Amino acid sequence: MIMDSCQGKPRTPTIEERRCPQCGNLIEIFSTDTQVACEKCGFVAYNDSLSCVQWCKYARKCVGDEMYEHMMEIAAQQKERARAERMKEMEEKA
């Protein structure tokens, strides 16, 4: 069950604009949104600002099991990508 509000800490939502990777339309995504569909083409963009999902003890209950697992998978991929980029930079400096 998705909760109505953040149980981990009080917060003021922020908004971010992104380009839809499918059609290029501007998508507005709030920090409290887990996903948003592009108004032009319907592409579903996920909020990849995962910091609270990674540390909050209420995260699974807040966003639901399926979304929690999906977001944690994205976090793992981002961590691996960042590690690979650091390794590449170190090799180029050597």
PDB file of C-alpha atoms in Angstrom:
ATOM      1  CA  MET A   1       0.000   0.000   0.000  1.00  0.00           C
ATOM      2  CA  ILE A   2       1.428   3.379  -0.996  1.00  0.00           C
ATOM      3  CA  MET A   3       1.383   5.909   1.833  1.00  0.00           C
ATOM      4  CA  ASP A   4      -0.149   9.364   1.504  1.00  0.00           C
ATOM      5  CA  SER A   5       2.961  11.187   2.670  1.00  0.00           C
ATOM      6  CA  CYS A   6       6.568  10.622   3.620  1.00  0.00           C
ATOM      7  CA  GLN A   7       6.798   8.809   6.948  1.00  0.00           C
ATOM      8  CA  GLY A   8      10.572   9.223   7.200  1.00  0.00           C
ATOM      9  CA  LYS A   9      10.806  12.993   7.419  1.00  0.00           C
ATOM     10  CA  PRO A  10       8.779  16.082   6.597  1.00  0.00           C
ATOM     11  CA  ARG A  11       9.625  17.525   3.205  1.00  0.00           C
ATOM     12  CA  THR A  12       8.697  20.212   0.778  1.00  0.00           C
ATOM     13  CA  PRO A  13       8.279  18.796  -2.734  1.00  0.00           C
ATOM     14  CA  THR A  14      10.598  20.073  -5.429  1.00  0.00           C
ATOM     15  CA  ILE A  15       9.979  19.987  -9.173  1.00  0.00           C
ATOM     16  CA  GLU A  16      12.393  19.020 -11.907  1.00  0.00           C
ATOM     17  CA  GLU A  17      12.036  19.353 -15.668  1.00  0.00           C
ATOM     18  CA  ARG A  18      13.362  16.575 -17.894  1.00  0.00           C
ATOM     19  CA  ARG A  19      13.204  15.809 -21.579  1.00  0.00           C
ATOM     20  CA  CYS A  20      11.177  12.769 -22.548  1.00  0.00           C
ATOM     21  CA  PRO A  21      13.668  10.276 -24.000  1.00  0.00           C
ATOM     22  CA  GLN A  22      11.065   9.135 -26.507  1.00  0.00           C
ATOM     23  CA  CYS A  23       9.682  12.384 -27.977  1.00  0.00           C
ATOM     24  CA  GLY A  24      11.719  15.230 -26.431  1.00  0.00           C
ATOM     25  CA  ASN A  25       8.745  16.871 -24.725  1.00  0.00           C
ATOM     26  CA  LEU A  26       9.388  18.546 -21.361  1.00  0.00           C
ATOM     27  CA  ILE A  27       8.232  16.409 -18.431  1.00  0.00           C
ATOM     28  CA  GLU A  28       7.713  17.890 -14.972  1.00  0.00           C
ATOM     29  CA  ILE A  29       8.380  15.457 -12.151  1.00  0.00           C
ATOM     30  CA  PHE A  30       7.896  16.253  -8.485  1.00  0.00           C
ATOM     31  CA  SER A  31      10.246  14.843  -5.867  1.00  0.00           C
ATOM     32  CA  THR A  32       7.256  13.055  -4.339  1.00  0.00           C
ATOM     33  CA  ASP A  33       6.382  11.292  -7.634  1.00  0.00           C
ATOM     34  CA  THR A  34       7.752   7.824  -8.298  1.00  0.00           C
ATOM     35  CA  GLN A  35       6.833   8.035 -11.985  1.00  0.00           C
ATOM     36  CA  VAL A  36       5.122  10.346 -14.440  1.00  0.00           C
ATOM     37  CA  ALA A  37       3.794   9.822 -17.971  1.00  0.00           C
ATOM     38  CA  CYS A  38       4.727  12.208 -20.765  1.00  0.00           C
ATOM     39  CA  GLU A  39       1.674  14.259 -21.704  1.00  0.00           C
ATOM     40  CA  LYS A  40       2.617  14.112 -25.389  1.00  0.00           C
ATOM     41  CA  CYS A  41       3.485  10.441 -26.028  1.00  0.00           C
ATOM     42  CA  GLY A  42       2.661   8.607 -22.796  1.00  0.00           C
ATOM     43  CA  PHE A  43       6.216   7.395 -22.108  1.00  0.00           C
ATOM     44  CA  VAL A  44       6.577   6.603 -18.388  1.00  0.00           C
ATOM     45  CA  ALA A  45       9.598   8.284 -16.798  1.00  0.00           C
ATOM     46  CA  TYR A  46      10.727   7.168 -13.350  1.00  0.00           C
ATOM     47  CA  ASN A  47      12.035   9.460 -10.665  1.00  0.00           C
ATOM     48  CA  ASP A  48      15.642   8.390 -10.254  1.00  0.00           C
ATOM     49  CA  SER A  49      16.256  10.613  -7.237  1.00  0.00           C
ATOM     50  CA  LEU A  50      16.468   7.548  -5.075  1.00  0.00           C
ATOM     51  CA  SER A  51      18.205   8.862  -2.001  1.00  0.00           C
ATOM     52  CA  CYS A  52      15.303   8.417   0.405  1.00  0.00           C
ATOM     53  CA  VAL A  53      14.388   4.997  -1.000  1.00  0.00           C
ATOM     54  CA  GLN A  54      17.922   3.825  -0.346  1.00  0.00           C
ATOM     55  CA  TRP A  55      18.016   4.831   3.321  1.00  0.00           C
ATOM     56  CA  CYS A  56      14.469   5.249   4.621  1.00  0.00           C
ATOM     57  CA  LYS A  57      13.092   2.388   6.725  1.00  0.00           C
ATOM     58  CA  TYR A  58       9.589   3.179   5.426  1.00  0.00           C
ATOM     59  CA  ALA A  59      10.559   3.134   1.730  1.00  0.00           C
ATOM     60  CA  ARG A  60       9.146  -0.280   0.830  1.00  0.00           C
ATOM     61  CA  LYS A  61       5.869   0.501   2.574  1.00  0.00           C
ATOM     62  CA  CYS A  62       5.780   3.999   1.079  1.00  0.00           C
ATOM     63  CA  VAL A  63       6.236   3.113  -2.598  1.00  0.00           C
ATOM     64  CA  GLY A  64       5.149  -0.546  -2.603  1.00  0.00           C
ATOM     65  CA  ASP A  65       7.135  -3.737  -3.115  1.00  0.00           C
ATOM     66  CA  GLU A  66       7.275  -3.669  -6.911  1.00  0.00           C
ATOM     67  CA  MET A  67       8.355  -0.019  -7.169  1.00  0.00           C
ATOM     68  CA  TYR A  68      10.829  -0.446  -4.299  1.00  0.00           C
ATOM     69  CA  GLU A  69      12.522  -3.380  -6.053  1.00  0.00           C
ATOM     70  CA  HIS A  70      12.575  -1.468  -9.349  1.00  0.00           C
ATOM     71  CA  MET A  71      14.088   1.638  -7.769  1.00  0.00           C
ATOM     72  CA  MET A  72      16.708  -0.378  -5.884  1.00  0.00           C
ATOM     73  CA  GLU A  73      17.658  -2.109  -9.142  1.00  0.00           C
ATOM     74  CA  ILE A  74      18.130   1.296 -10.787  1.00  0.00           C
ATOM     75  CA  ALA A  75      20.249   2.416  -7.825  1.00  0.00           C
ATOM     76  CA  ALA A  76      22.466  -0.656  -8.177  1.00  0.00           C
ATOM     77  CA  GLN A  77      22.887   0.001 -11.910  1.00  0.00           C
ATOM     78  CA  GLN A  78      23.778   3.644 -11.265  1.00  0.00           C
ATOM     79  CA  LYS A  79      26.304   2.629  -8.616  1.00  0.00           C
ATOM     80  CA  GLU A  80      27.932   0.141 -10.987  1.00  0.00           C
ATOM     81  CA  ARG A  81      27.998   2.702 -13.811  1.00  0.00           C
ATOM     82  CA  ALA A  82      29.650   5.289 -11.534  1.00  0.00           C
ATOM     83  CA  ARG A  83      32.220   2.693 -10.404  1.00  0.00           C
ATOM     84  CA  ALA A  84      33.022   1.802 -14.026  1.00  0.00           C
ATOM     85  CA  GLU A  85      33.408   5.493 -14.924  1.00  0.00           C
ATOM     86  CA  ARG A  86      35.791   6.041 -11.987  1.00  0.00           C
ATOM     87  CA  MET A  87      37.857   3.023 -13.045  1.00  0.00           C
ATOM     88  CA  LYS A  88      38.026   4.312 -16.612  1.00  0.00           C
ATOM     89  CA  GLU A  89      39.147   7.755 -15.428  1.00  0.00           C
ATOM     90  CA  MET A  90      41.844   6.188 -13.252  1.00  0.00           C
ATOM     91  CA  GLU A  91      43.103   4.088 -16.194  1.00  0.00           C
ATOM     92  CA  GLU A  92      43.221   7.150 -18.443  1.00  0.00           C
ATOM     93  CA  LYS A  93      45.264   9.071 -15.858  1.00  0.00           C
ATOM     94  CA  ALA A  94      47.777   6.234 -15.517  1.00  0.00           C
TER      95      ALA A  94
END
